[in-house]
PDB file of C-alpha atoms in Angstrom:
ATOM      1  CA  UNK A   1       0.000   0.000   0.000  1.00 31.00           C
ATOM      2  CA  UNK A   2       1.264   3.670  -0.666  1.00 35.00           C
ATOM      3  CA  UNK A   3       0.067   7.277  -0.263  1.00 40.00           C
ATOM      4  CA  UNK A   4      -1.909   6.955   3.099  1.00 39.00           C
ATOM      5  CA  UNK A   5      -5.362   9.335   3.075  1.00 39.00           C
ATOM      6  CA  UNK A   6      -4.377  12.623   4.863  1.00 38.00           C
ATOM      7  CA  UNK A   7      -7.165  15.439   5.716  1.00 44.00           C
ATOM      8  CA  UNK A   8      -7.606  17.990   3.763  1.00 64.00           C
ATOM      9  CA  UNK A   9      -7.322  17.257  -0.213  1.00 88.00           C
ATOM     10  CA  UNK A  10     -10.007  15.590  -1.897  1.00 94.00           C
ATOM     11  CA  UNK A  11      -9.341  12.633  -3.444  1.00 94.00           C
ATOM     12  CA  UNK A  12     -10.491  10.696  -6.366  1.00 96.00           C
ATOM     13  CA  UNK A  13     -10.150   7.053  -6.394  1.00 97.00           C
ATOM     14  CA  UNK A  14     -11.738   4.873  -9.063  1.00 98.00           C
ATOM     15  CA  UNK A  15     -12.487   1.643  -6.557  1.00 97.00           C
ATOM     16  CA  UNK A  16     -12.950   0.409  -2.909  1.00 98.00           C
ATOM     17  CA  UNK A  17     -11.210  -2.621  -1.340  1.00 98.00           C
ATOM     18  CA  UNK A  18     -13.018  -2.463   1.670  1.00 98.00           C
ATOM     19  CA  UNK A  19     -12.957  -5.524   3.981  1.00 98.00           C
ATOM     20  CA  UNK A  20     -14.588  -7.307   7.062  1.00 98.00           C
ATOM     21  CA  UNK A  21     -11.463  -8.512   8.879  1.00 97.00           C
ATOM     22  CA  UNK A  22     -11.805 -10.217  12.599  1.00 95.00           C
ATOM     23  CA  UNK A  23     -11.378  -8.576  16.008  1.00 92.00           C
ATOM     24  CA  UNK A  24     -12.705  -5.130  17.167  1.00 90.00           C
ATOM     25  CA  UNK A  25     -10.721  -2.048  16.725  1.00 90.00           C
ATOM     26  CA  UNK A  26      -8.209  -1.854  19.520  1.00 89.00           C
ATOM     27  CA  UNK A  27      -9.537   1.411  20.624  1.00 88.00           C
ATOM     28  CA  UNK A  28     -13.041  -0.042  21.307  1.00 89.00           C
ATOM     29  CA  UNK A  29     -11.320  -2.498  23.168  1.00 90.00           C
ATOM     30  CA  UNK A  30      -8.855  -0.697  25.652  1.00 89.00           C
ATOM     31  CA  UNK A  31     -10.984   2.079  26.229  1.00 90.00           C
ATOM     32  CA  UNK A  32     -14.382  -0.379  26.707  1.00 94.00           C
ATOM     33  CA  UNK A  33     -15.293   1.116  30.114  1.00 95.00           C
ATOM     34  CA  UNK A  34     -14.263   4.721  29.057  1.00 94.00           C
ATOM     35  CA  UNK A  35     -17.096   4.626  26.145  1.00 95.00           C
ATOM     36  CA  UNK A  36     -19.834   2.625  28.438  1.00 96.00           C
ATOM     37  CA  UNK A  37     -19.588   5.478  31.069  1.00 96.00           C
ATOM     38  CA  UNK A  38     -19.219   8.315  28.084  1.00 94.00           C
ATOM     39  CA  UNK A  39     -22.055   6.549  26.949  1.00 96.00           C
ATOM     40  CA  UNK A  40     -24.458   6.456  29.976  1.00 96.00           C
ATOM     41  CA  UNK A  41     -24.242  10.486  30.073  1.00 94.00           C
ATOM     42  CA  UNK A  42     -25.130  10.908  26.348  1.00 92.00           C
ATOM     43  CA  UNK A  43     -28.056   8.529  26.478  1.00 93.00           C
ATOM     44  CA  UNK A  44     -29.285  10.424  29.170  1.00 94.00           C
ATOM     45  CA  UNK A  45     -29.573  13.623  27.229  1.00 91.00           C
ATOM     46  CA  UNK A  46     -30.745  11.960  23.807  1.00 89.00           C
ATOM     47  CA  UNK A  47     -32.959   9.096  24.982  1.00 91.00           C
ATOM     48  CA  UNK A  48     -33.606   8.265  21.010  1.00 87.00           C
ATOM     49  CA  UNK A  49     -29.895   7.169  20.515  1.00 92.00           C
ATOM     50  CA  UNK A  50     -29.189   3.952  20.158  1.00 94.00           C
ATOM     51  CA  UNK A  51     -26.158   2.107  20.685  1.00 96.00           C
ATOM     52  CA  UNK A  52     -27.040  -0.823  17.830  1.00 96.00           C
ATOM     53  CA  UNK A  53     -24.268  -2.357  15.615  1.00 96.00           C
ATOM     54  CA  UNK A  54     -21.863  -0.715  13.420  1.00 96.00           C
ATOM     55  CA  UNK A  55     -18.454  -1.030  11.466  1.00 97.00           C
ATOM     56  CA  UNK A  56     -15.250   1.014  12.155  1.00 96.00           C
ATOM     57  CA  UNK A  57     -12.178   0.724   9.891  1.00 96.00           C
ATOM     58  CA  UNK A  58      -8.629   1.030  10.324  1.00 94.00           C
ATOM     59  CA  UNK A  59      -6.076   0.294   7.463  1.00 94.00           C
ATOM     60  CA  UNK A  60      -7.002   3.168   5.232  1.00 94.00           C
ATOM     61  CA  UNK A  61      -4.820   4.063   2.201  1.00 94.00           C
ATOM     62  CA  UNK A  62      -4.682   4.591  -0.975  1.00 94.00           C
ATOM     63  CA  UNK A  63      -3.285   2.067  -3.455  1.00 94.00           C
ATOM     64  CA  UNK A  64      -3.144   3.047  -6.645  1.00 93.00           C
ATOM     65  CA  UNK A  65      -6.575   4.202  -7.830  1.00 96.00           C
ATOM     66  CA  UNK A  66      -8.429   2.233  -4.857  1.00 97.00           C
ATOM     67  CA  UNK A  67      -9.060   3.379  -1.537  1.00 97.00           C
ATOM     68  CA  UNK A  68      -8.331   0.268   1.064  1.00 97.00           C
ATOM     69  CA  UNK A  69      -9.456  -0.469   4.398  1.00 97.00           C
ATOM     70  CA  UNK A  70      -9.598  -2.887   7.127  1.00 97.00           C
ATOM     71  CA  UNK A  71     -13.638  -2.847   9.111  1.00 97.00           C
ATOM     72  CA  UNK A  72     -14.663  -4.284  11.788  1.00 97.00           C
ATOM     73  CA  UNK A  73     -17.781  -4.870  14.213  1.00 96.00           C
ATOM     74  CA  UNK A  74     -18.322  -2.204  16.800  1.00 96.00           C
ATOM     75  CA  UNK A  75     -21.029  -0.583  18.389  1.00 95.00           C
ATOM     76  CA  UNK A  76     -22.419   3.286  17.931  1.00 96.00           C
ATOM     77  CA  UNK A  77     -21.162   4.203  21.279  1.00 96.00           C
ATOM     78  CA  UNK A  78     -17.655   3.515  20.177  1.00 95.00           C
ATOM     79  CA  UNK A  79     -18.203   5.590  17.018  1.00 94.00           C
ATOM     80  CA  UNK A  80     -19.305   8.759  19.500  1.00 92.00           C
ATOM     81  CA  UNK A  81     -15.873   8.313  21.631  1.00 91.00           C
ATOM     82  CA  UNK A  82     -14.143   8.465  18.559  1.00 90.00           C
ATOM     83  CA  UNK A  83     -16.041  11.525  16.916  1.00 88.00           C
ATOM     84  CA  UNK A  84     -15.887  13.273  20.157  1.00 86.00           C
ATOM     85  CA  UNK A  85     -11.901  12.178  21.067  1.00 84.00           C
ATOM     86  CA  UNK A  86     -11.296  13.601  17.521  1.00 78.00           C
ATOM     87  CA  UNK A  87      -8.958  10.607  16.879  1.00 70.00           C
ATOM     88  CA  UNK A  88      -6.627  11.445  19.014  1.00 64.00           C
ATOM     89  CA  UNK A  89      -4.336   8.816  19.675  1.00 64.00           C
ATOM     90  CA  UNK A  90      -6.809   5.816  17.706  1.00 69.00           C
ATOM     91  CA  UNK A  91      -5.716   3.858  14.768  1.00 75.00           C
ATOM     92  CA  UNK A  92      -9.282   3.949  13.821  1.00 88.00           C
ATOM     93  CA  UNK A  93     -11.663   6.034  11.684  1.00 92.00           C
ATOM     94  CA  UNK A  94     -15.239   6.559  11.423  1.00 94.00           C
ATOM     95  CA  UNK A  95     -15.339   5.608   7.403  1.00 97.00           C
ATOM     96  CA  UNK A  96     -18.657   6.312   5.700  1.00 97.00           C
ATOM     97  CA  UNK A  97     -20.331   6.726   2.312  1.00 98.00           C
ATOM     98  CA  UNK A  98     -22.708   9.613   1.525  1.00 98.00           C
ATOM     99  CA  UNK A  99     -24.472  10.565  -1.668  1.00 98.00           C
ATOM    100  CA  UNK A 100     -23.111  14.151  -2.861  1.00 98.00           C
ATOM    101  CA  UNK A 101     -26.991  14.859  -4.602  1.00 98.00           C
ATOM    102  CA  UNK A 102     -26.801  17.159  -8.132  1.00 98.00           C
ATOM    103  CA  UNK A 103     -29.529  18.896  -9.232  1.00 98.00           C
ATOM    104  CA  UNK A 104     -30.326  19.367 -12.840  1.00 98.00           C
ATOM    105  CA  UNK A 105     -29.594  23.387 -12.109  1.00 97.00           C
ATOM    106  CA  UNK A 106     -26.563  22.847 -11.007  1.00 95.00           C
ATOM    107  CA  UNK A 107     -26.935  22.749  -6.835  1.00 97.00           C
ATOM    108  CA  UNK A 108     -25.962  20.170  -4.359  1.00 98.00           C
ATOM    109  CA  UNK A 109     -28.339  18.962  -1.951  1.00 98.00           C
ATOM    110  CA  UNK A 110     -27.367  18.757   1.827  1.00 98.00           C
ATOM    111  CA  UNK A 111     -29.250  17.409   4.529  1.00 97.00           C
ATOM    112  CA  UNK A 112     -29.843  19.470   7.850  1.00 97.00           C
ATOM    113  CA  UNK A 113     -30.182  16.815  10.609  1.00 96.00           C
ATOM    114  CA  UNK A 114     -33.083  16.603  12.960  1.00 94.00           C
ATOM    115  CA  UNK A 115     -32.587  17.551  16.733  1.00 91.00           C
ATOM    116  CA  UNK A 116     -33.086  14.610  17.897  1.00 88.00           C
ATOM    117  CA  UNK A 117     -30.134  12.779  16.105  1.00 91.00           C
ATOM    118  CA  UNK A 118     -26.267  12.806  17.228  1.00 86.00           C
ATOM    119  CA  UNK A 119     -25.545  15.849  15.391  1.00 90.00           C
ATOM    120  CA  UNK A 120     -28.284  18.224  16.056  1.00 92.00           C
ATOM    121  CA  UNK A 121     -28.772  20.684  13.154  1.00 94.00           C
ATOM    122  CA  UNK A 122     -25.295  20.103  11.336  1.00 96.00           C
ATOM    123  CA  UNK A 123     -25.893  20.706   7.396  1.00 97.00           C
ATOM    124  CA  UNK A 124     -23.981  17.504   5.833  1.00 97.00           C
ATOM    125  CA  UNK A 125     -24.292  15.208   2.780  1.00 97.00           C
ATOM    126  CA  UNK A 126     -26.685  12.584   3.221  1.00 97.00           C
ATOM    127  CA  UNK A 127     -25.358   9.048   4.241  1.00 96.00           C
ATOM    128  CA  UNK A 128     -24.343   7.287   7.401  1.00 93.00           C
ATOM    129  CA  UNK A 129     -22.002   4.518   8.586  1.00 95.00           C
ATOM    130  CA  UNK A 130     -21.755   0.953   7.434  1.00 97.00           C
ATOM    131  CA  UNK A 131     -23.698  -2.061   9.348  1.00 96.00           C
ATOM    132  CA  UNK A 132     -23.653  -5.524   9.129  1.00 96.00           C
ATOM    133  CA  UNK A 133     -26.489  -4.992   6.431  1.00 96.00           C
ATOM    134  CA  UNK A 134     -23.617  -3.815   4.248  1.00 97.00           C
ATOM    135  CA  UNK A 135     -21.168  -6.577   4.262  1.00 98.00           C
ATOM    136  CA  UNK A 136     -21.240  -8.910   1.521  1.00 98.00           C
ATOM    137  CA  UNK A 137     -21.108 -13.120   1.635  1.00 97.00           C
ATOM    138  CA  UNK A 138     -17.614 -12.123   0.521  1.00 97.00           C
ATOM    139  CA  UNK A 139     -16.669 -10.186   3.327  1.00 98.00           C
ATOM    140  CA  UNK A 140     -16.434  -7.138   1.496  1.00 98.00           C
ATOM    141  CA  UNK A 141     -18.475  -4.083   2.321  1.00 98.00           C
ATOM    142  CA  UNK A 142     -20.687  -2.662   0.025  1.00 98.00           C
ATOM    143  CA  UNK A 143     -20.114   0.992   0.160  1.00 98.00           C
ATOM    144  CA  UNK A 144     -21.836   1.812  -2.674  1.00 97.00           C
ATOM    145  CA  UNK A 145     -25.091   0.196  -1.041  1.00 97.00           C
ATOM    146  CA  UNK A 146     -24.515   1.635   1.931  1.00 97.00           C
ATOM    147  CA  UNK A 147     -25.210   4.980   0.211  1.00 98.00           C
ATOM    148  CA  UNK A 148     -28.464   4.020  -1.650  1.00 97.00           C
ATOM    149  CA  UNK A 149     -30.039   2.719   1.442  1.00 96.00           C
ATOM    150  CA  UNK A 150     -29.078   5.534   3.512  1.00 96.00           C
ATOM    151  CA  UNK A 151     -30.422   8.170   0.942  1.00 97.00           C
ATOM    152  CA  UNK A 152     -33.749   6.513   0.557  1.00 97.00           C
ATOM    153  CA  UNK A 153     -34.323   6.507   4.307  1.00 96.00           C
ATOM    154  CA  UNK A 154     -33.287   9.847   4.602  1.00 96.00           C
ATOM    155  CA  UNK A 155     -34.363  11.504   1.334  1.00 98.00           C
ATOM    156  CA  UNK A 156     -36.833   9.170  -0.090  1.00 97.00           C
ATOM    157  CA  UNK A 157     -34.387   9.451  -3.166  1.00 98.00           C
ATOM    158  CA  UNK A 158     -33.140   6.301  -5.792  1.00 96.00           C
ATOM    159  CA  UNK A 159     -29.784   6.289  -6.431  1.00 95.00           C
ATOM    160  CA  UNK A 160     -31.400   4.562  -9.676  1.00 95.00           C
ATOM    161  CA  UNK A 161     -32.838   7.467 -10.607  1.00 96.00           C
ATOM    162  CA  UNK A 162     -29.571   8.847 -10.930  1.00 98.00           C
ATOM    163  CA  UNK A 163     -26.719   9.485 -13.213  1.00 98.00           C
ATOM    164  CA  UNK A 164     -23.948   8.007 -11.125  1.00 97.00           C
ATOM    165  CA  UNK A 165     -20.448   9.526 -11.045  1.00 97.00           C
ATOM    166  CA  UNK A 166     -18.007   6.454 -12.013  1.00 95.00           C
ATOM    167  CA  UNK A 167     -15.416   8.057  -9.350  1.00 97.00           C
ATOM    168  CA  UNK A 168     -15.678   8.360  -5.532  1.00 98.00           C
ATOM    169  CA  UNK A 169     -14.278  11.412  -4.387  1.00 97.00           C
ATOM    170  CA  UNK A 170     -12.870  11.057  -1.139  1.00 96.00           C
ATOM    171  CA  UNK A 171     -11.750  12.757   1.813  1.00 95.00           C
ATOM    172  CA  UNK A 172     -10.545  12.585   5.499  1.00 92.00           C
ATOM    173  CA  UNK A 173     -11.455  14.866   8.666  1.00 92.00           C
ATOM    174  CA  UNK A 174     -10.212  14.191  11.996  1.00 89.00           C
ATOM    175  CA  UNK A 175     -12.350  11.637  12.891  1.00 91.00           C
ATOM    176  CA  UNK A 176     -14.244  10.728   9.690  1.00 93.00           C
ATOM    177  CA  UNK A 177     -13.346   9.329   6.575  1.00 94.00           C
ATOM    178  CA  UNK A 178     -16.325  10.428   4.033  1.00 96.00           C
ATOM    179  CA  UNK A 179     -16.319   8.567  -0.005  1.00 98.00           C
ATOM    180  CA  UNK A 180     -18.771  10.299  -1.684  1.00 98.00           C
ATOM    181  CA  UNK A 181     -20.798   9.360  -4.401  1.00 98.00           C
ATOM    182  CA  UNK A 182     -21.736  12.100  -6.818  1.00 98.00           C
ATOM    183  CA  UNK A 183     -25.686  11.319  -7.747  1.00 98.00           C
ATOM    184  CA  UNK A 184     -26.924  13.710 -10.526  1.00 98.00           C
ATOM    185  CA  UNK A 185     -30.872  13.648 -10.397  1.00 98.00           C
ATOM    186  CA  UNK A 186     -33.393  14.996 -13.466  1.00 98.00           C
ATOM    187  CA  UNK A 187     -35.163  17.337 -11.598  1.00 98.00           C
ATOM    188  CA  UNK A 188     -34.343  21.055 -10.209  1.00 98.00           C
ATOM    189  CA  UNK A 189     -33.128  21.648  -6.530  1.00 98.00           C
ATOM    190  CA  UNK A 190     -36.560  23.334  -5.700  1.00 98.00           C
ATOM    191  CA  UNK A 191     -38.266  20.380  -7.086  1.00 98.00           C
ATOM    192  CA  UNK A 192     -35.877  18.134  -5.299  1.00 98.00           C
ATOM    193  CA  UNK A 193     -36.075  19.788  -1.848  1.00 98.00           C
ATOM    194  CA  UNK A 194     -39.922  19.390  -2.360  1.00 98.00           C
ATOM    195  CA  UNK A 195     -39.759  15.510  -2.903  1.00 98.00           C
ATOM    196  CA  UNK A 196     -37.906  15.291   0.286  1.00 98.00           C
ATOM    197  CA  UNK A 197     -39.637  17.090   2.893  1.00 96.00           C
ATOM    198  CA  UNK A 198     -42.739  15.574   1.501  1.00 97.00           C
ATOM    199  CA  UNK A 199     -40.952  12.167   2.549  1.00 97.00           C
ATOM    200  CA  UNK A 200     -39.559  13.498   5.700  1.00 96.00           C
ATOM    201  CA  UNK A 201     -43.215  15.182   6.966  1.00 96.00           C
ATOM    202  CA  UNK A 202     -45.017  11.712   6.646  1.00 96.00           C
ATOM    203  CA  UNK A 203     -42.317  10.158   8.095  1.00 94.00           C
ATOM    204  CA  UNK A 204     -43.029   9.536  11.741  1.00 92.00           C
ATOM    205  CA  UNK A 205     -39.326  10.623  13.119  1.00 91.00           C
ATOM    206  CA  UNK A 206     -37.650  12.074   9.905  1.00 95.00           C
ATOM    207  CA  UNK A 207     -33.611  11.784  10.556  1.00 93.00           C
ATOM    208  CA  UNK A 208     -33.696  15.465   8.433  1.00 96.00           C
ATOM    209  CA  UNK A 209     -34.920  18.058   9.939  1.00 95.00           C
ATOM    210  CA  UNK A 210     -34.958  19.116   6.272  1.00 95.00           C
ATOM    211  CA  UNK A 211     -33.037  19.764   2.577  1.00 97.00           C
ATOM    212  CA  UNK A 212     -30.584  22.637   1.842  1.00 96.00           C
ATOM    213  CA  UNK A 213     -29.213  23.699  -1.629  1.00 97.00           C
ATOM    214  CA  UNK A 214     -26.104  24.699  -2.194  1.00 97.00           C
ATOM    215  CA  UNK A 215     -24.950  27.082  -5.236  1.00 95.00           C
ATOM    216  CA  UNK A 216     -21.479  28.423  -6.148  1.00 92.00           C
ATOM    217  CA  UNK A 217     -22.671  32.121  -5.572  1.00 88.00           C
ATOM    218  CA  UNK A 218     -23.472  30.827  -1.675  1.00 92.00           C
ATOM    219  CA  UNK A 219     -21.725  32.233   1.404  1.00 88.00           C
ATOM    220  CA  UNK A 220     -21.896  29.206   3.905  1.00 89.00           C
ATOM    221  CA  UNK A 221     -20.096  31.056   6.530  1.00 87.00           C
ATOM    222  CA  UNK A 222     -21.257  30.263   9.932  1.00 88.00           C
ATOM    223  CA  UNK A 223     -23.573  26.963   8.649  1.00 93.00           C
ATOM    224  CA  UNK A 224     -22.731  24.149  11.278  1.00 95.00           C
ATOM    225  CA  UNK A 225     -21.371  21.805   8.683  1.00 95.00           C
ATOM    226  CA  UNK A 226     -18.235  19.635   9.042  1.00 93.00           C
ATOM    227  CA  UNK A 227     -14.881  20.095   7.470  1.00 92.00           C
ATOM    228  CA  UNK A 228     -15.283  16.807   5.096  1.00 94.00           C
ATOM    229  CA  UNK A 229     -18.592  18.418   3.442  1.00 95.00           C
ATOM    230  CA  UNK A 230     -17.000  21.648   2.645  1.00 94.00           C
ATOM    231  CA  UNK A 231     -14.211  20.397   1.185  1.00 94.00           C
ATOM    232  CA  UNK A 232     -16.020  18.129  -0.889  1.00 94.00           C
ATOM    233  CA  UNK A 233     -18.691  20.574  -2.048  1.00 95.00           C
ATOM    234  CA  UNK A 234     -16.038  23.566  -2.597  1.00 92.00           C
ATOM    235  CA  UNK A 235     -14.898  21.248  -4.822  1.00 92.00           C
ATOM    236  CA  UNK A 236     -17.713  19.824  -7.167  1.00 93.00           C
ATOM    237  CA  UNK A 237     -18.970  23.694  -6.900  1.00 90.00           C
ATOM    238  CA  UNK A 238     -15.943  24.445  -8.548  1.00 87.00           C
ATOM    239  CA  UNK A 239     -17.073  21.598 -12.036  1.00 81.00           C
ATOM    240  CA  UNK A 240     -20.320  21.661 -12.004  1.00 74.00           C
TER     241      UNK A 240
END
């Protein structure tokens, strides 16, 4: 493996080698009783949380024109220690997929989370972290999957309905570890925005607290969004 993901440039990669591998991360591990108690104090504010099953990764580089990485089985508690630690002193990353949404005039669509969810009103592409739901009989995790589920439950939106960027574009933030898929739908962003907060009102607790388009013209200083979704929308702003 060469050229290790760093934060801050967005990178393109062409393919994911991304792989179930035994054992928890080591950080979930040795710092078991540390999470459990930072835990207990976060439930007790956000009673809807829910510490169910998820994948973290280690292993991350870039080989050639694939992105690589190592998951394994952890649980969302572990995933808040790590967001909130920063990844200080882990070998572990909170790797995701999330759909980068294109409307037909030329906006991207962010979500605005609901205030119920770990990241209370934070403007952010649409996606989430991989499950068990995500790993093929192969053992490989389907990123790619991951997206389109997460953007239907969110959005109400099919990936099918989209043209699909062949390239992930890719980039890493503390913490996280965001590929993005670039989804460019037929409609408008007004039209788009409609469709999903239509889905999101008859949903009984929407994860959006609704849809936000972004244009090149825009000014998103002081917008609560994290470092990995302006970087990535800086730079499809910049080709679209």
């Amino acid at each position: 493996m060469s050229d290790p993901v760093v934060p801050g440039p967005v990178v393109s990669v062409a393919g994911l080698d991304i792989r179930l591998v035994d054992g928890p991360l080591p950080f979930a591990e040795q710092r078991a009783a540390a999470i459990a108690e930072r835990w207990r104090r976060t439930v007790a504010a956000k009673p809807a949380l829910y510490d169910g099953p998820i994948l973290l990764f280690s292993g991350i580089a870039v080989d050639g024109d694939r992105l690589v990485a190592h998951g394994h089985r952890a649980r969302f508690s572990a995933l808040m220690a790590l967001v909130e630690d920063g990844g200080a002193g882990s070998p572990g990353a909170n790797l995701f997929g999330a759909a980068a949404i294109v409307s037909s005039d030329g906006a991207v669509i962010l979500g605005r989370m609901g205030a119920h969810t770990a990241f209370p009103r934070v403007v952010k592409f649409v996606g989430g972290t991989p499950d068990e739901s995500d790993v093929r009989p192969d053992g490989t995790i389907d990123i790619a999957g991951s997206i389109a589920r997460e953007t239907a439950e969110e959005t109400g939106l099919v990936a099918a309905e989209a043209a699909v960027d062949p390239r992930f574009l890719v980039v890493a933030d503390g913490p996280f570890l965001a590929i993005v898929q670039v989804l460019r739908m037929p409609e408008t962003a007004a039209a788009l925005i409609a469709r999903i907060d239509a889905f999101n009102a008859a949903e009984a607790e929407p994860e959006l607290a609704g849809a936000v388009a972004v244009r090149p013209c825009d000014r998103l200083d002081g917008v609560d969004m994290p470092g990995y979704t302006r970087a990535i929308v800086a730079d499809l702003l910049t080709r679209l």
